[in-house]
Backbone as numpy.savetxt, mean C-alpha at the origin, in Angstrom:
# Nx Ny Nz CAx CAy CAz Cx Cy Cz
-12.58 5.15 8.75 -12.90 5.89 7.49 -11.49 6.63 7.71
-10.75 7.34 6.60 -9.94 7.90 6.61 -10.08 9.43 6.91
-9.60 10.30 7.27 -9.96 11.50 7.35 -9.72 12.33 6.36
-10.36 13.35 6.01 -10.52 13.96 4.90 -9.67 15.58 4.93
-8.46 16.08 4.52 -7.97 17.10 4.64 -9.02 18.48 4.19
-9.26 19.50 4.61 -10.09 20.60 4.08 -9.16 21.11 3.04
-7.94 21.08 2.97 -7.61 21.58 1.51 -8.47 20.87 0.19
-8.66 19.70 0.15 -9.26 19.41 -0.93 -10.37 19.80 -1.40
-11.38 20.05 -0.42 -12.43 20.91 -0.77 -13.34 20.03 -1.78
-13.41 19.00 -1.42 -14.32 17.96 -1.45 -14.34 17.94 -3.44
-13.05 18.14 -4.33 -12.77 18.52 -5.41 -12.95 16.95 -5.99
-13.43 16.18 -7.19 -13.33 15.18 -7.54 -12.29 15.02 -8.18
-11.89 13.60 -7.87 -10.78 12.83 -8.31 -10.47 12.85 -9.62
-11.55 12.61 -10.26 -11.64 12.54 -11.71 -10.94 14.08 -12.69
-11.23 15.25 -11.71 -11.27 16.74 -12.16 -9.84 16.95 -12.23
-8.87 16.17 -11.40 -7.79 16.52 -11.14 -7.04 15.65 -12.19
-6.31 16.72 -12.66 -4.97 16.28 -14.08 -4.51 15.56 -13.38
-3.84 14.59 -13.26 -2.54 13.58 -13.51 -1.42 14.07 -13.78
-0.31 13.73 -13.06 1.19 13.91 -13.88 1.41 12.83 -14.24
2.65 12.63 -15.43 2.90 11.58 -16.39 2.91 10.32 -15.48
4.17 10.86 -14.37 4.58 9.57 -13.58 4.25 9.66 -12.12
2.87 10.36 -11.79 2.17 10.48 -10.46 0.69 10.03 -10.70
0.02 8.86 -10.12 -1.25 8.61 -10.36 -1.93 9.17 -9.06
-3.09 9.80 -9.56 -4.56 10.05 -8.83 -4.87 8.81 -8.59
-4.97 8.52 -7.31 -5.57 7.11 -7.00 -6.93 7.19 -6.45
-8.27 7.03 -6.55 -9.29 7.28 -5.79 -9.17 6.31 -4.60
-9.53 6.78 -2.86 -9.41 6.17 -1.96 -10.71 4.93 -1.92
-11.15 4.80 -2.63 -12.09 3.73 -3.28 -11.13 2.58 -3.57
-10.13 2.73 -4.71 -9.32 2.17 -5.26 -8.47 1.42 -4.08
-7.92 2.34 -3.30 -6.84 1.90 -2.59 -7.54 1.29 -1.24
-8.40 1.67 -0.60 -8.74 1.11 0.55 -9.71 -0.08 -0.29
-9.46 -1.28 -0.72 -9.73 -2.62 -0.84 -9.80 -3.39 -0.02
-10.82 -4.76 -0.29 -10.60 -6.20 0.16 -10.46 -6.82 -0.95
-10.19 -8.36 -0.68 -10.50 -9.13 -1.67 -9.11 -8.99 -2.73
-8.43 -8.80 -2.56 -7.15 -8.53 -3.27 -5.93 -9.28 -2.57
-6.15 -9.98 -1.80 -5.45 -10.72 -0.89 -4.41 -12.29 -2.34
-5.44 -12.56 -3.20 -4.59 -13.45 -4.11 -3.92 -12.88 -5.51
-3.90 -11.46 -5.34 -3.39 -10.71 -6.83 -1.72 -11.05 -6.43
-1.00 -10.93 -7.63 0.31 -10.74 -7.29 0.73 -9.70 -7.22
2.47 -9.55 -7.38 2.63 -7.90 -7.04 2.52 -7.62 -8.49
2.51 -7.74 -9.62 2.49 -7.07 -11.16 0.86 -6.85 -10.88
-0.43 -7.75 -10.30 -1.63 -7.36 -10.57 -2.11 -6.03 -10.03
-1.11 -6.35 -8.66 -1.71 -5.09 -7.64 -1.04 -3.36 -8.36
-0.06 -3.92 -8.97 0.39 -2.58 -9.34 -0.34 -2.01 -10.52
-0.88 -3.17 -11.26 -1.30 -2.95 -12.71 -2.88 -2.29 -12.44
-3.29 -2.54 -11.51 -4.57 -2.04 -10.70 -4.49 -0.17 -11.09
-3.63 0.04 -10.15 -3.15 1.58 -10.48 -2.67 2.28 -11.80
-1.90 1.17 -12.55 -1.22 1.70 -14.02 -2.53 1.92 -14.80
-3.44 0.89 -14.98 -4.80 0.97 -15.40 -5.48 2.34 -15.13
-5.76 2.20 -13.71 -6.84 3.33 -13.42 -5.92 4.65 -14.29
-4.50 5.05 -14.23 -4.12 6.00 -14.37 -3.79 6.20 -15.53
-3.66 5.34 -16.27 -4.03 6.05 -17.78 -5.48 5.58 -18.77
-6.47 5.39 -17.30 -7.97 5.41 -18.17 -8.07 7.20 -17.37
-7.85 7.52 -16.33 -7.75 8.66 -15.45 -7.22 9.75 -16.75
-6.40 9.60 -17.37 -5.65 10.48 -18.17 -6.59 10.77 -19.47
-7.20 9.72 -19.90 -7.96 9.59 -20.75 -10.06 10.47 -20.57
-9.83 9.80 -19.56 -10.91 10.35 -19.15 -12.22 9.52 -19.02
-12.86 9.21 -17.53 -13.47 8.50 -16.91 -14.93 8.26 -16.98
-15.28 7.75 -17.98 -16.83 7.83 -17.79 -17.57 6.21 -18.48
-18.64 6.02 -17.89 -19.52 4.39 -18.21 -19.28 4.59 -20.29
-19.07 3.27 -19.98 -19.28 2.72 -21.36 -18.04 3.15 -22.42
-17.10 3.73 -21.73 -15.71 3.60 -22.67 -14.60 2.41 -22.10
-13.77 2.69 -23.80 -12.54 1.75 -23.59 -11.45 2.72 -23.43
-10.67 2.27 -23.33 -9.04 2.76 -22.87 -8.17 2.08 -23.22
-7.19 2.78 -23.66 -5.79 1.96 -24.20 -4.66 2.36 -23.64
-3.71 1.01 -23.42 -2.64 1.33 -22.70 -1.84 1.05 -23.39
-0.03 1.10 -23.77 0.92 0.34 -23.63 1.30 -1.12 -23.35
1.34 -2.16 -23.76 1.36 -3.07 -22.81 2.94 -3.20 -22.07
3.90 -2.21 -22.55 5.36 -1.93 -21.76 5.02 -1.21 -20.58
3.83 -0.32 -20.77 3.86 -0.35 -19.49 3.28 -0.99 -18.24
2.98 -1.94 -18.44 2.38 -2.93 -17.57 3.60 -3.69 -17.06
4.38 -3.81 -18.02 5.82 -4.92 -18.10 6.59 -4.91 -16.52
7.09 -5.19 -15.87 7.94 -5.52 -14.59 9.58 -4.81 -15.49
10.07 -3.87 -15.08 11.74 -3.74 -14.89 12.40 -5.23 -15.55
12.74 -5.45 -16.93 13.93 -6.63 -17.11 13.20 -7.13 -17.64
11.95 -7.07 -17.65 11.07 -8.57 -18.63 10.50 -7.77 -19.58
11.14 -9.18 -20.59 11.11 -8.89 -22.26 9.72 -8.71 -22.43
8.99 -10.41 -22.17 7.99 -10.91 -22.77 6.42 -10.31 -21.59
5.63 -10.87 -22.62 4.38 -10.71 -21.65 3.39 -11.20 -21.01
3.95 -12.55 -20.88 3.54 -13.30 -19.81 2.94 -12.91 -18.54
3.47 -11.94 -18.10 3.35 -11.82 -16.72 2.18 -10.42 -16.42
2.14 -10.17 -17.50 1.48 -9.01 -18.23 -0.20 -9.59 -18.35
0.10 -10.81 -19.35 -1.31 -11.14 -19.57 -1.92 -12.39 -17.86
-0.81 -12.42 -17.42 -1.24 -13.37 -15.87 -2.33 -12.34 -15.06
-1.36 -11.20 -15.18 -2.26 -10.25 -14.32 -3.37 -9.42 -15.13
-3.67 -9.36 -16.12 -5.39 -8.78 -16.49 -5.88 -10.09 -16.34
-6.01 -11.44 -16.94 -6.75 -12.65 -16.08 -6.86 -12.42 -14.62
-5.94 -12.46 -14.05 -6.52 -11.94 -12.59 -7.18 -11.15 -12.41
-6.82 -9.95 -12.70 -7.97 -8.85 -12.29 -9.43 -9.14 -13.24
-9.74 -9.58 -14.29 -10.88 -10.04 -14.69 -11.69 -11.28 -13.63
-10.76 -11.88 -12.92 -11.67 -12.92 -12.09 -11.77 -12.34 -10.50
-10.93 -11.03 -10.57 -10.81 -10.88 -8.66 -11.92 -9.78 -8.46
-12.99 -10.28 -7.38 -14.16 -9.21 -6.85 -13.54 -8.48 -5.97
-13.06 -7.21 -6.34 -12.64 -6.50 -5.06 -13.81 -5.85 -4.29
-13.84 -5.56 -3.30 -15.03 -5.00 -2.40 -14.19 -3.61 -1.71
-15.07 -2.66 -2.27 -14.95 -1.43 -2.33 -15.53 -0.37 -0.52
-14.51 0.36 -0.12 -15.24 0.96 1.24 -15.81 2.58 0.76
-17.15 2.62 0.84 -17.96 3.72 0.24 -17.34 4.71 1.48
-17.69 5.95 0.65 -17.55 7.05 2.00 -18.37 6.73 3.05
-19.73 6.73 2.94 -20.68 6.63 4.00 -20.39 5.26 4.81
-19.72 4.42 4.97 -19.44 3.23 5.35 -20.06 2.26 4.74
-20.62 2.10 3.64 -21.29 0.99 2.56 -20.02 0.24 1.47
-20.39 -0.93 1.25 -19.31 -1.65 0.98 -19.98 -2.09 -0.60
-18.97 -2.05 -1.38 -19.81 -2.43 -2.96 -18.65 -3.60 -3.44
-19.21 -4.86 -4.16 -18.68 -5.49 -4.45 -18.63 -5.33 -6.39
-17.25 -5.24 -6.70 -17.18 -5.25 -8.09 -16.13 -5.80 -8.76
-16.12 -6.26 -10.20 -14.91 -6.77 -10.88 -14.03 -5.25 -11.42
-12.69 -5.17 -11.06 -12.66 -4.39 -11.68 -11.93 -4.09 -13.15
-11.95 -5.20 -13.86 -11.33 -5.07 -14.86 -12.68 -5.82 -16.04
-13.04 -4.89 -17.02 -14.30 -5.31 -17.82 -13.68 -6.53 -18.92
-14.37 -6.37 -20.18 -13.69 -6.44 -21.03 -12.58 -5.82 -21.84
-11.64 -6.53 -22.11 -10.64 -6.03 -23.08 -10.05 -6.98 -24.26
-9.29 -6.63 -25.03 -8.77 -7.41 -26.48 -7.21 -8.17 -25.95
-6.91 -8.25 -24.96 -5.99 -9.03 -24.86 -5.52 -10.12 -25.67
-7.09 -11.33 -26.40 -6.87 -11.74 -26.88 -6.91 -11.96 -28.56
-7.53 -10.73 -28.51 -8.00 -10.37 -30.57 -6.43 -9.98 -30.87
-6.42 -11.12 -31.89 -5.49 -11.12 -33.23 -5.58 -10.22 -34.02
-6.51 -9.55 -33.72 -6.64 -7.92 -34.79 -5.86 -6.80 -33.91
-5.92 -6.69 -32.41 -5.56 -5.64 -32.01 -3.96 -5.17 -32.35
-3.77 -3.92 -32.45 -2.71 -3.30 -32.42 -1.62 -3.95 -31.34
-0.16 -4.46 -32.32 1.04 -5.22 -31.48 1.06 -4.32 -30.50
0.98 -4.73 -29.05 1.79 -3.94 -28.19 0.89 -2.65 -27.43
-0.51 -2.82 -27.99 -1.43 -2.14 -27.01 -2.98 -2.83 -26.25
-3.12 -2.79 -25.58 -4.09 -2.99 -25.02 -5.22 -1.97 -24.64
-6.59 -2.57 -24.87 -7.48 -1.94 -25.04 -8.52 -2.43 -23.69
-9.06 -2.17 -23.10 -9.89 -2.23 -21.85 -10.98 -1.38 -21.37
-11.92 -1.95 -21.01 -12.80 -0.97 -19.91 -13.07 -1.67 -18.68
-13.73 -0.84 -17.51 -14.13 -1.26 -16.26 -15.45 -1.22 -16.15
-15.66 -2.01 -14.95 -17.33 -2.35 -14.89 -18.29 -1.02 -14.63
-19.38 -1.34 -14.92 -19.79 0.20 -14.65 -20.50 0.50 -13.30
-20.39 -0.50 -12.58 -20.61 -0.39 -11.23 -19.33 0.57 -10.51
-18.36 0.03 -10.89 -16.75 0.49 -10.34 -16.75 2.22 -10.82
-17.41 1.90 -12.12 -17.16 3.55 -12.69 -18.16 4.85 -12.18
-19.07 3.96 -11.31 -20.45 5.03 -10.67 -19.62 5.66 -9.34
-18.49 4.32 -8.80 -18.12 4.69 -7.68 -16.64 6.30 -7.81
-15.99 5.45 -9.02 -14.96 6.12 -8.93 -14.94 7.99 -9.52
-16.47 8.01 -10.38 -16.77 9.12 -10.84 -17.40 10.38 -9.13
-17.61 9.67 -8.32 -18.06 10.49 -7.22 -17.07 10.61 -6.50
-15.84 9.90 -6.28 -14.58 9.92 -5.52 -14.23 11.20 -4.92
-13.89 11.67 -3.89 -13.30 13.03 -3.26 -12.47 12.79 -2.77
-11.54 11.77 -2.36 -10.64 11.46 -1.91 -9.82 10.59 -2.42
-7.91 10.78 -2.32 -7.34 9.97 -2.76 -5.74 10.15 -2.58
-5.01 9.55 -3.30 -3.80 9.14 -2.80 -3.02 9.81 -3.83
-1.62 10.03 -3.94 -0.76 10.37 -4.90 0.16 9.63 -4.99
0.16 8.50 -6.24 1.44 7.76 -6.20 2.07 7.74 -7.09
3.63 7.37 -6.89 4.35 8.00 -7.70 4.84 6.48 -8.59
4.74 6.67 -9.80 4.85 5.54 -10.51 6.28 4.97 -10.85
7.29 5.71 -10.68 8.47 5.08 -10.35 8.82 3.85 -9.12
8.26 4.59 -7.80 8.38 4.07 -6.64 7.59 2.70 -6.87
6.42 2.81 -7.37 5.43 1.82 -7.36 5.74 0.49 -8.08
6.40 0.91 -9.25 7.28 -0.19 -9.63 8.73 -0.43 -9.40
9.17 0.08 -8.41 10.61 -0.26 -8.03 10.30 -1.55 -6.72
8.68 -1.89 -6.22 8.85 -2.43 -5.04 8.85 -3.95 -5.50
9.48 -4.77 -4.73 9.22 -6.21 -5.08 8.58 -6.96 -3.78
7.85 -6.15 -3.23 6.93 -7.00 -1.99 5.57 -6.45 -2.38
4.65 -7.22 -2.80 2.93 -7.13 -3.04 2.52 -6.08 -1.58
3.41 -6.49 -0.66 2.48 -5.98 0.70 3.39 -4.43 1.10
4.07 -4.35 0.28 4.91 -2.69 0.12 4.39 -2.18 -0.65
3.48 -2.26 -1.81 2.48 -1.54 -2.89 1.19 -1.92 -1.99
0.56 -2.34 -0.88 -0.30 -1.94 -0.30 -0.48 -1.20 0.42
0.86 -1.46 1.24 1.14 -0.07 2.41 1.61 1.00 1.86
2.24 1.08 0.56 2.86 2.33 0.76 1.23 3.05 0.02
0.33 2.40 -0.80 -0.23 3.18 -1.31 -1.58 4.20 -0.43
-1.80 2.94 0.70 -2.41 3.53 1.75 -1.55 4.67 2.26
-0.60 4.86 2.59 -0.58 5.80 3.16 0.51 6.72 2.12
-0.01 6.68 1.27 -0.05 7.76 0.28 -1.03 8.61 0.38
-2.07 8.32 1.07 -3.23 9.14 0.64 -3.31 9.47 2.56
-2.25 9.38 3.34 -2.22 9.53 4.49 -1.50 10.79 4.93
-0.12 10.40 4.15 1.01 10.68 4.78 1.26 12.54 4.61
0.06 12.89 4.03 0.14 14.86 3.67 -0.58 15.49 4.89
-1.12 14.40 5.47 -2.39 14.97 6.53 -1.65 15.84 7.26
-1.96 17.13 7.70 -0.87 17.78 8.70 -1.60 17.60 10.12
-2.71 17.22 10.29 -2.76 16.84 12.11 -2.83 15.64 12.33
-2.21 14.55 11.66 -2.55 12.95 12.14 -1.03 12.29 11.46
-0.41 11.64 12.44 0.60 11.44 12.02 0.51 9.99 12.24
-0.47 9.43 12.75 -0.25 7.23 12.65 -1.90 7.11 12.96
-1.83 6.00 12.76 -3.49 5.26 12.19 -3.71 3.77 12.99
-4.45 3.52 13.96 -4.51 2.46 14.30 -5.56 1.41 14.15
-5.28 0.05 13.56 -5.48 -0.89 12.97 -5.80 -2.03 13.86
-6.92 -2.66 13.79 -6.99 -4.11 14.23 -6.42 -4.86 13.48
-5.62 -6.00 13.97 -4.99 -6.85 13.45 -5.80 -7.18 12.17
-7.09 -7.72 12.30 -7.38 -8.60 11.18 -7.86 -7.24 10.15
-8.07 -5.90 10.71 -8.06 -4.98 9.66 -6.82 -4.70 8.83
-5.70 -5.18 9.49 -4.35 -4.70 8.87 -3.87 -5.90 7.79
-4.49 -7.11 8.34 -4.01 -7.93 7.53 -5.13 -7.56 6.39
-6.15 -7.43 6.31 -6.85 -7.23 4.92 -6.45 -6.21 4.01
-5.80 -4.78 4.89 -5.73 -3.95 4.00 -4.12 -4.38 3.37
-3.33 -5.38 4.00 -2.24 -5.66 3.20 -2.76 -6.35 2.19
-3.42 -7.02 2.44 -4.03 -8.09 1.31 -3.39 -9.41 1.57
-2.97 -9.59 2.76 -2.25 -11.39 3.44 -3.33 -12.05 3.51
-3.01 -12.85 2.72 -4.42 -14.48 2.29 -4.88 -14.83 3.59
-6.42 -14.91 3.45 -6.48 -16.00 4.87 -5.79 -17.19 5.88
-5.59 -17.38 6.58 -4.87 -18.78 6.96 -3.23 -18.32 6.76
-2.87 -17.03 6.04 -1.32 -17.36 6.13 -0.99 -16.57 7.35
0.34 -16.39 7.61 1.37 -15.83 8.55 0.18 -16.07 9.28
-0.31 -16.94 10.01 -0.83 -17.00 11.41 -0.49 -16.22 12.58
0.96 -16.52 13.29 1.09 -15.53 14.36 1.77 -14.36 13.96
2.31 -13.35 15.03 2.77 -12.18 14.63 3.93 -12.60 13.97
4.70 -13.10 15.16 5.83 -13.51 14.37 6.39 -13.86 13.03
5.29 -14.39 12.35 5.23 -14.93 10.80 5.18 -13.79 10.15
4.06 -13.16 10.29 3.68 -11.89 9.68 4.94 -10.92 9.88
5.14 -10.17 10.79 6.07 -9.54 10.96 7.45 -9.69 10.43
7.88 -11.29 10.08 9.25 -11.76 9.04 8.75 -11.36 7.78
7.54 -12.16 7.24 7.50 -12.33 5.87 7.01 -11.24 5.20
5.70 -10.64 6.16 5.35 -9.18 5.53 5.78 -7.95 6.02
5.57 -7.85 7.56 5.98 -6.09 7.19 7.33 -5.48 7.66
8.42 -6.78 7.83 9.86 -6.01 8.10 9.47 -5.84 6.19
10.01 -6.62 5.27 10.48 -6.35 4.33 9.24 -5.25 3.37
8.28 -5.39 3.80 7.35 -3.55 2.98 7.79 -2.31 3.94
7.95 -2.63 5.33 8.25 -1.24 5.79 10.05 -0.80 5.24
10.79 -1.60 5.32 12.03 -1.76 4.73 12.14 -1.11 3.26
11.12 -1.50 2.32 11.43 -0.92 0.82 10.40 0.26 0.86
9.50 0.58 1.81 9.35 1.86 1.77 9.97 2.67 2.29
10.78 2.84 3.45 11.80 3.29 4.14 12.69 3.59 3.26
13.44 2.80 2.24 14.31 3.16 1.38 14.31 4.26 0.03
12.77 3.90 -0.31 12.40 4.85 -1.53 11.53 5.85 -1.75
10.78 5.54 -0.56 9.39 6.51 -0.86 9.66 7.93 -0.08
8.57 9.07 -0.40 9.25 10.51 0.05 9.16 10.18 1.88
8.39 9.71 2.37 7.82 9.51 3.71 8.11 8.46 4.40
8.69 8.35 5.12 9.17 7.17 6.24 7.99 6.27 7.04
7.94 5.20 7.24 7.28 4.66 7.92 7.30 4.08 9.17
6.60 3.81 10.39 7.23 2.55 11.60 5.74 1.75 11.87
6.11 0.65 12.14 4.53 0.07 12.68 4.91 -1.02 14.03
4.24 -0.65 14.81 4.11 -0.90 16.28 2.89 -1.71 16.79
3.58 -3.39 16.76 2.41 -4.14 17.52 1.93 -3.39 18.76
0.32 -3.42 19.11 0.10 -3.39 20.47 -0.56 -4.37 21.05
-0.03 -4.97 22.30 -0.84 -6.05 22.78 -1.92 -6.05 23.82
-2.56 -7.42 23.90 -3.51 -6.48 24.85 -3.07 -8.41 25.59
-2.31 -8.34 26.87 -2.07 -9.10 27.64 -0.35 -9.76 26.63
-0.82 -10.95 26.25 0.36 -11.79 25.45 0.51 -11.63 23.77
-1.11 -11.45 23.88 -1.14 -11.26 22.33 -1.33 -9.88 21.34
-0.81 -9.75 19.92 -1.00 -8.78 19.76 -2.23 -8.54 19.18
-2.98 -7.29 19.59 -4.31 -7.12 19.28 -4.53 -5.99 17.96
-3.38 -5.30 18.22 -4.25 -3.99 16.77 -2.47 -3.87 16.67
-2.51 -2.74 15.33 -1.39 -2.24 14.75 -1.68 -0.90 14.77
-0.01 -0.15 15.49 -0.04 1.36 14.97 0.66 1.43 13.98
0.27 2.07 12.81 1.31 2.47 12.16 0.97 4.12 11.71
2.64 4.71 12.05 3.17 5.71 12.23 3.96 6.17 10.97
3.50 7.91 9.96 4.26 8.13 9.22 4.53 9.48 9.13
5.84 10.06 8.70 6.82 11.25 8.99 7.36 11.86 7.70
7.00 12.94 7.01 7.59 13.15 5.74 9.46 13.53 5.95
9.91 12.74 4.99 11.46 12.67 5.03 12.05 14.32 4.65
13.47 14.28 5.31 13.85 15.86 5.26 14.67 15.69 4.11
15.39 16.97 3.67 16.06 16.44 2.61 17.05 15.97 2.38
17.79 16.03 3.01 18.93 14.43 3.27 18.22 13.26 3.05
17.01 13.20 3.78 16.55 11.36 3.28 15.85 11.46 2.06
15.32 12.09 1.59 14.50 12.47 0.49 15.64 12.33 -0.33
16.91 12.76 -0.54 18.16 12.82 -1.42 18.36 10.91 -1.31
18.47 10.79 -0.48 19.42 9.00 0.11 17.87 7.95 -0.50
16.84 8.67 -0.54 15.49 7.74 -1.10 15.19 8.13 -2.59
15.86 9.05 -3.27 16.17 9.33 -4.56 17.41 8.75 -5.37
17.90 8.23 -4.45 19.72 7.45 -5.19 19.12 6.12 -4.88
18.69 5.64 -3.93 18.25 4.05 -3.59 16.98 3.54 -5.10
16.29 4.60 -5.06 15.43 4.07 -6.27 16.20 4.25 -7.76
16.84 4.83 -8.06 17.55 4.99 -8.99 19.01 4.19 -9.27
19.25 3.00 -8.23 20.15 2.03 -8.05 19.53 0.84 -8.35
20.29 -0.08 -9.34 19.28 -1.49 -9.52 18.83 -2.13 -8.41
17.62 -2.84 -8.63 17.05 -3.32 -8.02 17.66 -4.77 -6.92
18.55 -5.15 -8.13 19.34 -6.58 -7.40 20.43 -5.90 -6.20
20.22 -7.04 -5.29 20.77 -6.51 -4.73 20.24 -5.75 -3.53
19.48 -5.10 -3.62 18.50 -3.89 -2.53 18.30 -4.49 -1.33
18.03 -5.62 -1.12 17.42 -6.11 -0.23 18.41 -6.38 1.00
20.03 -6.84 -0.05 21.14 -6.69 1.16 21.50 -5.35 1.22
21.19 -4.75 0.44 21.81 -3.03 1.03 21.13 -2.64 2.61
19.78 -3.05 2.24 18.89 -2.67 3.27 18.81 -3.34 4.21
19.92 -4.40 4.20 19.08 -5.43 5.93 19.92 -5.15 6.94
20.65 -3.70 6.61 21.39 -3.40 7.94 20.35 -2.00 8.03
19.75 -1.92 8.15 18.82 -0.86 7.94 18.04 -0.84 9.51
17.52 0.53 10.08 17.47 0.29 11.12 16.10 -0.23 12.02
15.58 -1.12 12.13 14.41 -1.86 12.65 13.73 -1.06 12.97
11.95 -1.26 12.43 10.79 -0.26 12.18 9.61 -1.15 13.30
10.04 -2.59 13.10 8.82 -3.05 13.93 9.52 -3.47 15.08
8.65 -3.43 16.24 9.37 -3.34 17.42 8.47 -3.54 18.52
8.76 -4.22 19.62 7.71 -4.63 20.57 6.99 -3.14 21.21
5.86 -3.12 21.62 5.03 -2.24 22.54 5.62 -1.89 23.65
5.87 -0.61 24.00 6.46 0.08 25.29 6.28 -0.57 26.10
6.98 -1.14 27.53 6.67 -1.37 28.88 5.72 -0.65 29.10
4.60 -1.52 30.21 3.74 -1.02 31.17 3.93 -0.16 32.05
3.72 0.59 32.71 3.99 1.85 33.75 4.46 0.70 34.84
3.70 -0.41 35.17 4.00 -1.60 36.27 5.59 -1.77 36.24
5.78 -2.60 34.56 6.79 -3.22 34.56 8.22 -2.11 34.61
7.78 -0.87 34.23 8.83 -0.16 34.41 9.21 0.08 36.28
8.52 0.18 36.85 8.28 -0.31 38.22 9.04 -0.66 38.92
8.64 -2.26 38.29 9.24 -3.34 38.60 11.20 -3.23 38.32
11.12 -3.28 37.13 12.14 -2.83 36.65 13.63 -2.17 37.47
12.65 -0.96 37.99 13.77 -0.04 38.70 13.96 -0.42 39.76
12.92 -1.13 40.15 13.46 -1.70 41.69 14.24 -2.75 41.99
14.24 -3.32 40.63 15.01 -4.65 40.44 16.75 -3.63 40.51
16.55 -2.71 39.65 18.36 -2.19 39.56 18.97 -0.95 40.98
17.75 -1.09 41.16 17.60 -0.13 42.57 16.95 -0.13 43.89
17.74 -1.25 44.28 16.79 -1.82 45.61 16.77 -0.95 46.53
15.63 -0.72 47.58 15.09 0.05 48.19 16.56 -0.27 49.31
16.78 1.20 50.45 17.87 1.14 51.11 17.44 0.53 52.22
16.24 0.90 52.57 15.99 0.44 54.04 15.68 -1.18 54.24
15.61 -2.25 53.04 15.22 -3.21 52.90 16.26 -4.19 54.02
16.24 -5.05 54.64 17.20 -5.87 55.45 18.12 -6.42 54.12
19.51 -6.58 54.52 20.52 -7.02 53.91 20.81 -8.18 53.90
20.77 -9.05 52.89 21.30 -10.71 53.04 22.62 -10.49 53.04
23.25 -11.88 53.87 24.77 -11.94 53.84 25.23 -12.87 52.74
């Protein structure tokens, strides 16, 4: 369970006024499982739909509205990807983690007028599952999600990792969190059976996600595999606030074209590293470099 800063004073998430380009997203919607089949656009849509509902006032039985263009990825003119995301969110059952440790399974998106021929052009009306609304009305822990950063990601795993870190990055007394490998895969929404080895997970999931977050987010992240014997048993995730120079660089990258971003980032410092060697290995290595002067010499 995530530590709750005392500065939040148990204020309800829905009572906080969000800024236009900054979502105040409840932890219960961040710490979800069951989202492994959702695409990049569908994962972003969860935050965007919540953000617009939050601005309009969340309560049971209420309908919310949003300009469909707000759900479209940059550079896409058609609505096909939006329709796919909305339909996926209607089918997907999310498992929420509640503050008391219990879980609740909910359908994120309820009824909407996506296929209604009489709806105003370019506007979507939607609703939430009443069980989800009940959870969100009691939420007291949240993360601040910058909408421009969210929409700039090209990796769905970067979205999930960024949102989880946005909830943690401002903690003053905590700078890392350790997860079991299974917990971390669930947190990122990696499909069961996909990327079975850590090498595959590192290459296809962790490296791209860490690289993007470090490039455009206001905080940095490191991911360290922790081994038991030869097996990776857990993942240690660390974070830090960027200084003014790093923030300027992140803002500059955010405002550049997405085209070529991966190529630009390919030369950055690697943040996924092997665990530090054990004390015994350090001793053995030092003996190899500096032999005992009293040991017999061989001719």
